[in-house]
Coordinates of N, CA and C in Angstrom, one line a residue:
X1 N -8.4 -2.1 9.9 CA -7.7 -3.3 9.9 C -8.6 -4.5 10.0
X2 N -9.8 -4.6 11.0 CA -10.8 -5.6 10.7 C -11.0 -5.8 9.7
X3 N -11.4 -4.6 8.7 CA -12.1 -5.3 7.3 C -11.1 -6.5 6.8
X4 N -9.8 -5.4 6.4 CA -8.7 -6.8 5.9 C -8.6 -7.3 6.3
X5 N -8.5 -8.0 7.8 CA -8.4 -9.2 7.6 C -9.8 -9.9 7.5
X6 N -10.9 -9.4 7.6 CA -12.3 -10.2 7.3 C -12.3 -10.3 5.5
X7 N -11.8 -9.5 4.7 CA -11.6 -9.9 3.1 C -10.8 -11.3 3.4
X8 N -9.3 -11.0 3.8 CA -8.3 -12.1 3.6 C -9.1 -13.4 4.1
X9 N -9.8 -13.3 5.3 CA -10.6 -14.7 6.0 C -11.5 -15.0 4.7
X10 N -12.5 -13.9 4.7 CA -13.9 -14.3 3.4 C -12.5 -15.4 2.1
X11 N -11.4 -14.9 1.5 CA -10.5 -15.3 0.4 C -9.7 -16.4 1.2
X12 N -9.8 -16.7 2.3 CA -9.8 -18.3 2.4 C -10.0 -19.2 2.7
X13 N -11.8 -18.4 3.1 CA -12.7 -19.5 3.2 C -13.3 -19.7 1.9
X14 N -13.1 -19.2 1.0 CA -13.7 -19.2 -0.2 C -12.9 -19.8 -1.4
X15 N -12.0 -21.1 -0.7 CA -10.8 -21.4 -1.9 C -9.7 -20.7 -2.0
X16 N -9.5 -19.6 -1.4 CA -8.2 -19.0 -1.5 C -7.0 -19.6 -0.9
X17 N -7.0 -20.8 -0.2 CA -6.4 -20.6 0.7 C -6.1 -22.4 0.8
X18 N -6.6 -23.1 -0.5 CA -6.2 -24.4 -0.3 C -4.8 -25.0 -0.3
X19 N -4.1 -24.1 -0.4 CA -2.4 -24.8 -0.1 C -1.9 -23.9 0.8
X20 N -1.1 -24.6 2.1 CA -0.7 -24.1 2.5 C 0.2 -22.7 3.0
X21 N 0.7 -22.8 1.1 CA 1.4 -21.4 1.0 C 1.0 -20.3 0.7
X22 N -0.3 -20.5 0.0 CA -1.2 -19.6 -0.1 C -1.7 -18.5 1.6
X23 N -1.7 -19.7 2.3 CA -2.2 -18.5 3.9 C -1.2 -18.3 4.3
X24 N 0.0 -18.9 4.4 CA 1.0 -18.0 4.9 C 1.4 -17.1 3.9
X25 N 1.3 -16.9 2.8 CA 1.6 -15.7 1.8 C 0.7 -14.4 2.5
X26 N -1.0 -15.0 2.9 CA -2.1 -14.3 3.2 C -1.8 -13.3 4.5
X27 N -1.2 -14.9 5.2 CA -1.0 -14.0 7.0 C 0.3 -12.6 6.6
X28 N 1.3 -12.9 6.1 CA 2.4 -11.7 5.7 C 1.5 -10.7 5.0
X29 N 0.9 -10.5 4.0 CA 0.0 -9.7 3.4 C -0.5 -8.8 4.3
X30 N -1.6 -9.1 5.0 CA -2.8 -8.4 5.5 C -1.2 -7.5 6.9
X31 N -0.5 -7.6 7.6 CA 0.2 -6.5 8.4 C 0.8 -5.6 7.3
X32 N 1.7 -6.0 6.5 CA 2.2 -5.5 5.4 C 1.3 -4.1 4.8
X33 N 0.0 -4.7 4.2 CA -0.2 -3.7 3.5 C -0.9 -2.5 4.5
X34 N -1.2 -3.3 5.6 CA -2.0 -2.3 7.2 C -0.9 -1.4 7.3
X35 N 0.6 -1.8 7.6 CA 1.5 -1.2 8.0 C 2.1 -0.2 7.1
X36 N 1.8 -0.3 5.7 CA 2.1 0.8 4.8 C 1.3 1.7 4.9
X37 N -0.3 1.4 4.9 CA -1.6 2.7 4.8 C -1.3 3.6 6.5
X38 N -1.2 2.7 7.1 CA -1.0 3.2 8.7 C 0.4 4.6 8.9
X39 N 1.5 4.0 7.8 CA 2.6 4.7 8.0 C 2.9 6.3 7.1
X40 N 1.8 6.2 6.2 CA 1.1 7.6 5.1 C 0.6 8.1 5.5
X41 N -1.0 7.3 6.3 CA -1.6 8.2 7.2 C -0.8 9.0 8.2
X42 N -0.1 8.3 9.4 CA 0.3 9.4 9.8 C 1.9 10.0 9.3
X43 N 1.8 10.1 8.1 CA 3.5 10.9 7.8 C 4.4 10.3 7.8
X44 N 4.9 9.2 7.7 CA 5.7 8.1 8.1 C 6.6 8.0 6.8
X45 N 6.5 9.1 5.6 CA 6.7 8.7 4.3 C 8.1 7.9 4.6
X46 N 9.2 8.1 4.8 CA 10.3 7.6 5.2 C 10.2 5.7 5.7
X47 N 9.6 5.9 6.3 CA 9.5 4.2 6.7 C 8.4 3.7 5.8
X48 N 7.4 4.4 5.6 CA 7.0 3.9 4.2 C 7.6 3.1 3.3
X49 N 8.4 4.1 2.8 CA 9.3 3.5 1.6 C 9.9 2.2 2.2
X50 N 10.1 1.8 3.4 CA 10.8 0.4 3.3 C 9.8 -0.9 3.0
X51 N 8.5 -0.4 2.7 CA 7.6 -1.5 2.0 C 7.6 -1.4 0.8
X52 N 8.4 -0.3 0.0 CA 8.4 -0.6 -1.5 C 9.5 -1.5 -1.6
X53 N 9.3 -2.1 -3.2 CA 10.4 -3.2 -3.8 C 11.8 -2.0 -3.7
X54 N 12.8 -2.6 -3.8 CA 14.4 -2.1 -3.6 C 14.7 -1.1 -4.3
X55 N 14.3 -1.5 -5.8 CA 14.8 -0.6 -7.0 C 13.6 0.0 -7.3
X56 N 12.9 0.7 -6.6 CA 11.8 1.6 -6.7 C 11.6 2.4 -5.9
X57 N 12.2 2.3 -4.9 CA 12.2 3.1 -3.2 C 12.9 4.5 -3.6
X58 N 14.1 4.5 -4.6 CA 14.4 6.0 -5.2 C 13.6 6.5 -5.5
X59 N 13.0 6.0 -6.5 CA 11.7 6.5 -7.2 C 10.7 7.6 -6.6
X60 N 10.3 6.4 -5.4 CA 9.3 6.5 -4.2 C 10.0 7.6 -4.0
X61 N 10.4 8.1 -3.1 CA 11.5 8.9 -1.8 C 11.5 10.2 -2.8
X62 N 11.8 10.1 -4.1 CA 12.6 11.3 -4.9 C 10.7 12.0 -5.4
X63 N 10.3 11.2 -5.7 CA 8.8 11.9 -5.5 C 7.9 12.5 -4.4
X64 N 8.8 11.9 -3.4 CA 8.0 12.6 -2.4 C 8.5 13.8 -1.7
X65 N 9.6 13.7 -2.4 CA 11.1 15.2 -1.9 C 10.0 16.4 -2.9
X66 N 9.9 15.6 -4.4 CA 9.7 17.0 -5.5 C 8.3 17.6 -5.1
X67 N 7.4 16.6 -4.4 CA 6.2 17.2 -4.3 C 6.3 17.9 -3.0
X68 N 6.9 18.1 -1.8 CA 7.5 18.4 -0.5 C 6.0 17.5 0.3
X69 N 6.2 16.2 0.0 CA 4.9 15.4 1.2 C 5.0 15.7 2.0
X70 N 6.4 15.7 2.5 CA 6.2 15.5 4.3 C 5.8 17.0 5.0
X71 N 5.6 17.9 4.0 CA 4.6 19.4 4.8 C 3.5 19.2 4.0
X72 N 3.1 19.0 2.9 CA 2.2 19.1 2.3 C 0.9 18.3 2.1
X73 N 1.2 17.0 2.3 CA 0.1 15.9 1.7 C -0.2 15.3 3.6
X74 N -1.3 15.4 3.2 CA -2.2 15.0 4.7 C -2.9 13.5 3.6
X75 N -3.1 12.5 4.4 CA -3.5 11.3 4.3 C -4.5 11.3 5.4
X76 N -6.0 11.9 5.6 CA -7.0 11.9 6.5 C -7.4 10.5 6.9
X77 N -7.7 9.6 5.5 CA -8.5 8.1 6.2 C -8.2 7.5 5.0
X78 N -8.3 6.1 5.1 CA -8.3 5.0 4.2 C -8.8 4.2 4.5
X79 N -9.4 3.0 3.3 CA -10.4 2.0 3.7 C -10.1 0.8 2.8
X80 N -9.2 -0.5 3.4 CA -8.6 -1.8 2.7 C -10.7 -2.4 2.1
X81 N -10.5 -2.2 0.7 CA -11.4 -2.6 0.0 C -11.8 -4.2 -0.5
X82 N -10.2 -4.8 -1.2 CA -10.4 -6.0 -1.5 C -8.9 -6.2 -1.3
X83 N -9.2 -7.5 -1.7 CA -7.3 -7.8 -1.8 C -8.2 -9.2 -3.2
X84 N -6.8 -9.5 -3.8 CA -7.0 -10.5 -5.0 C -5.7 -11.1 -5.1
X85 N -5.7 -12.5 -5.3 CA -4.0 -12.8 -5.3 C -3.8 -13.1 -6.5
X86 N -2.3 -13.3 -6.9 CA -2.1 -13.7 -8.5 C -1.3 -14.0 -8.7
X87 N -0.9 -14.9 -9.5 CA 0.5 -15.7 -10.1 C 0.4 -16.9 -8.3
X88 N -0.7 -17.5 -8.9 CA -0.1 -18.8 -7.7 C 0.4 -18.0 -6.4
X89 N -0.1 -16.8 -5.6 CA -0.3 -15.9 -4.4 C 1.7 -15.6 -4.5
X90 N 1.8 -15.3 -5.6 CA 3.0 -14.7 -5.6 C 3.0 -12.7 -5.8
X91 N 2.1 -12.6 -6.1 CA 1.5 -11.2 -6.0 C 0.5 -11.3 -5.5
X92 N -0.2 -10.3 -5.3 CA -1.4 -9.7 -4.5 C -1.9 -8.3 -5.4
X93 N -3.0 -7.6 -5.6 CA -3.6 -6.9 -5.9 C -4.8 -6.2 -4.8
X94 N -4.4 -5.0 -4.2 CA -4.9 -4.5 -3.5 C -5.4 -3.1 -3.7
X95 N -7.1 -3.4 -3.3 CA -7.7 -1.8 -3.6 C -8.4 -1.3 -2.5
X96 N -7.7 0.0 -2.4 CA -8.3 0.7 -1.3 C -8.8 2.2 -1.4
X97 N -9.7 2.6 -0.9 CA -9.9 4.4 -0.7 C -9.1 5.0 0.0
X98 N -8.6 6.3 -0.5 CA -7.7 7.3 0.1 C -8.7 8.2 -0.1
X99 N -8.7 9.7 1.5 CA -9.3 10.5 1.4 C -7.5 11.4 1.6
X100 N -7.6 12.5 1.2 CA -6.3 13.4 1.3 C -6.3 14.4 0.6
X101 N -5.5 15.1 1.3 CA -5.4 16.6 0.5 C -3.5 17.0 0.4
X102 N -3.8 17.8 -0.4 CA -2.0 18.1 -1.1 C -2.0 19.7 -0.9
X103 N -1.2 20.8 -0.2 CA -1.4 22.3 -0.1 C -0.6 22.2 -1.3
X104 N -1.3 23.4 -2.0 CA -2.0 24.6 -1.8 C -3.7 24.1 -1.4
X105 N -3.8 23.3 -2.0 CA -5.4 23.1 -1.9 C -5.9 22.0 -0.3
X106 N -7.0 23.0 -0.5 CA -7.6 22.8 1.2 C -8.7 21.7 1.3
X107 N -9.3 20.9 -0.7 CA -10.3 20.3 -0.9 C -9.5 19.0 -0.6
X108 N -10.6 18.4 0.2 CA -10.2 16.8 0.5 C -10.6 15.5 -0.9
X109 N -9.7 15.2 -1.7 CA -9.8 14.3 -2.7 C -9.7 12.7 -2.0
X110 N -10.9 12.3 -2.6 CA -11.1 10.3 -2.3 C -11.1 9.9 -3.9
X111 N -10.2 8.9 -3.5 CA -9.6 8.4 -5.0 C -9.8 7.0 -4.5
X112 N -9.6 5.9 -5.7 CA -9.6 4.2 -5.4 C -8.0 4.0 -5.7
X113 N -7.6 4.0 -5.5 CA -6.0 3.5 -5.4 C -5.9 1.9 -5.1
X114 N -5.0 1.4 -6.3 CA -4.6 0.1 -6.4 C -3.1 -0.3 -6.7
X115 N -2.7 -1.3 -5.5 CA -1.5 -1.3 -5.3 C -1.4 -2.7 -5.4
X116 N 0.1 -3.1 -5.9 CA 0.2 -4.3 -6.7 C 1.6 -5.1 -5.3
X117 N 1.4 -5.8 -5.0 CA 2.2 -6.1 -4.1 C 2.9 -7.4 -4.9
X118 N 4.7 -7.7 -4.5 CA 4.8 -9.1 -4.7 C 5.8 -9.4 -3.5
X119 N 5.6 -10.8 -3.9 CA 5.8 -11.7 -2.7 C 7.7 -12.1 -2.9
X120 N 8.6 -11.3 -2.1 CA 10.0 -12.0 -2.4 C 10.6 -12.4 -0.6
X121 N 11.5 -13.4 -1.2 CA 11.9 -13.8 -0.1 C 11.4 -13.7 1.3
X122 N 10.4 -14.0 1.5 CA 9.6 -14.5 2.2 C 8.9 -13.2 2.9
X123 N 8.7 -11.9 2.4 CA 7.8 -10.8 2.7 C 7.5 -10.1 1.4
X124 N 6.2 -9.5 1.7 CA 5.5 -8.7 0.7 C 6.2 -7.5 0.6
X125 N 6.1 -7.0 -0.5 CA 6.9 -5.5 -0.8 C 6.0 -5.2 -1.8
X126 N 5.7 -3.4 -1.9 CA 4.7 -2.9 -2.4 C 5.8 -2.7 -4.3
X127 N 5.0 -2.4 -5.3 CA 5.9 -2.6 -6.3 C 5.4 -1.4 -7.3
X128 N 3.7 -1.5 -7.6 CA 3.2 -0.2 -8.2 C 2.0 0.2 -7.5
X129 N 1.7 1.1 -7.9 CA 0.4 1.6 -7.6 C -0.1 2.8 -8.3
X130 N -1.7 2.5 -8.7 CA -2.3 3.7 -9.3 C -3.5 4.4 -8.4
X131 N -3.8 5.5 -9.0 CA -4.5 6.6 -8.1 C -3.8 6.8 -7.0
X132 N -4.6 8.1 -6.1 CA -4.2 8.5 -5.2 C -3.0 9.6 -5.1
X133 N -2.6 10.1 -4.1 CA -1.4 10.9 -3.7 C 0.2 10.5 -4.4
X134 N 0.1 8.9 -4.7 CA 1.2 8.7 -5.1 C 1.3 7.9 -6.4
X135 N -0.1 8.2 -7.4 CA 0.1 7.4 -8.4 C 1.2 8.1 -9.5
X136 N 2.1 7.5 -10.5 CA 3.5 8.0 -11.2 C 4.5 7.9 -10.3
X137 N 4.3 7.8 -8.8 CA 5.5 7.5 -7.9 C 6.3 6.2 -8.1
X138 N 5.3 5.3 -8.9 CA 5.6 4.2 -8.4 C 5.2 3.1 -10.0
X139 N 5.9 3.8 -10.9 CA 5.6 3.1 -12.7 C 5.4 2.0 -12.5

């Protein structure tokens, strides 16, 4: 959690952050995407899904039924990499390392996984993402 918020600080001390809406977009961000990695890691798939966007949470939920996650996919560690904002900090672009393993297999896979967040009604909600344990979960 320190790194993110030391990227989010480095991104608005560095111009990110000259309008006011921009840090408050920033401050909602940085719990948000902590509280999604936090809630994978430990198994949480279920409350997970309530940081995806509305009409993609089926999506979410129904892929994590076919693959059986909640026995199978261990989420060992993750590491918030960068964050990038876009459209005027109405999205965000977030990359981070996933280390995890899926049974049958016992090998621990680290992927770069990049999740695309947007900004509605005044909180972040996760929308796609590639790599990782749940990339195709989330078109």
């Amino acid at each position: 959690m320190n790194r993110l918020l030391a990227v989010l600080l480095a991104l608005c001390l560095g111009g990110g952050c000259a309008h006011t809406k921009k840090k408050i977009d920033l401050e909602a961000l940085s719990p948000t995407v902590e509280a999604f990695h936090q809630r994978v890691r430990w198994k949480d798939y279920r409350y997970a899904s309530r940081y995806v966007v509305p009409e993609r949470q089926k999506d979410f939920e129904k892929a994590l039924r076919e693959n059986n996650d909640e026995k199978d996919l261990d989420v060992t560690d993750y590491e918030i990499e960068g964050v990038e904002l876009l459209e005027e900090g109405q999205r965000a672009r977030v990359t981070s390392r996933l280390r995890w393993m899926r049974l049958p297999s016992v090998s621990v896979k680290e992927d770069q996984v990049t999740s695309e967040f947007v900004y509605r009604e005044g909180k972040w909600l996760l929308e796609k993402q590639t790599g990782g344990p749940f990339d195709g979960a989330l078109p």
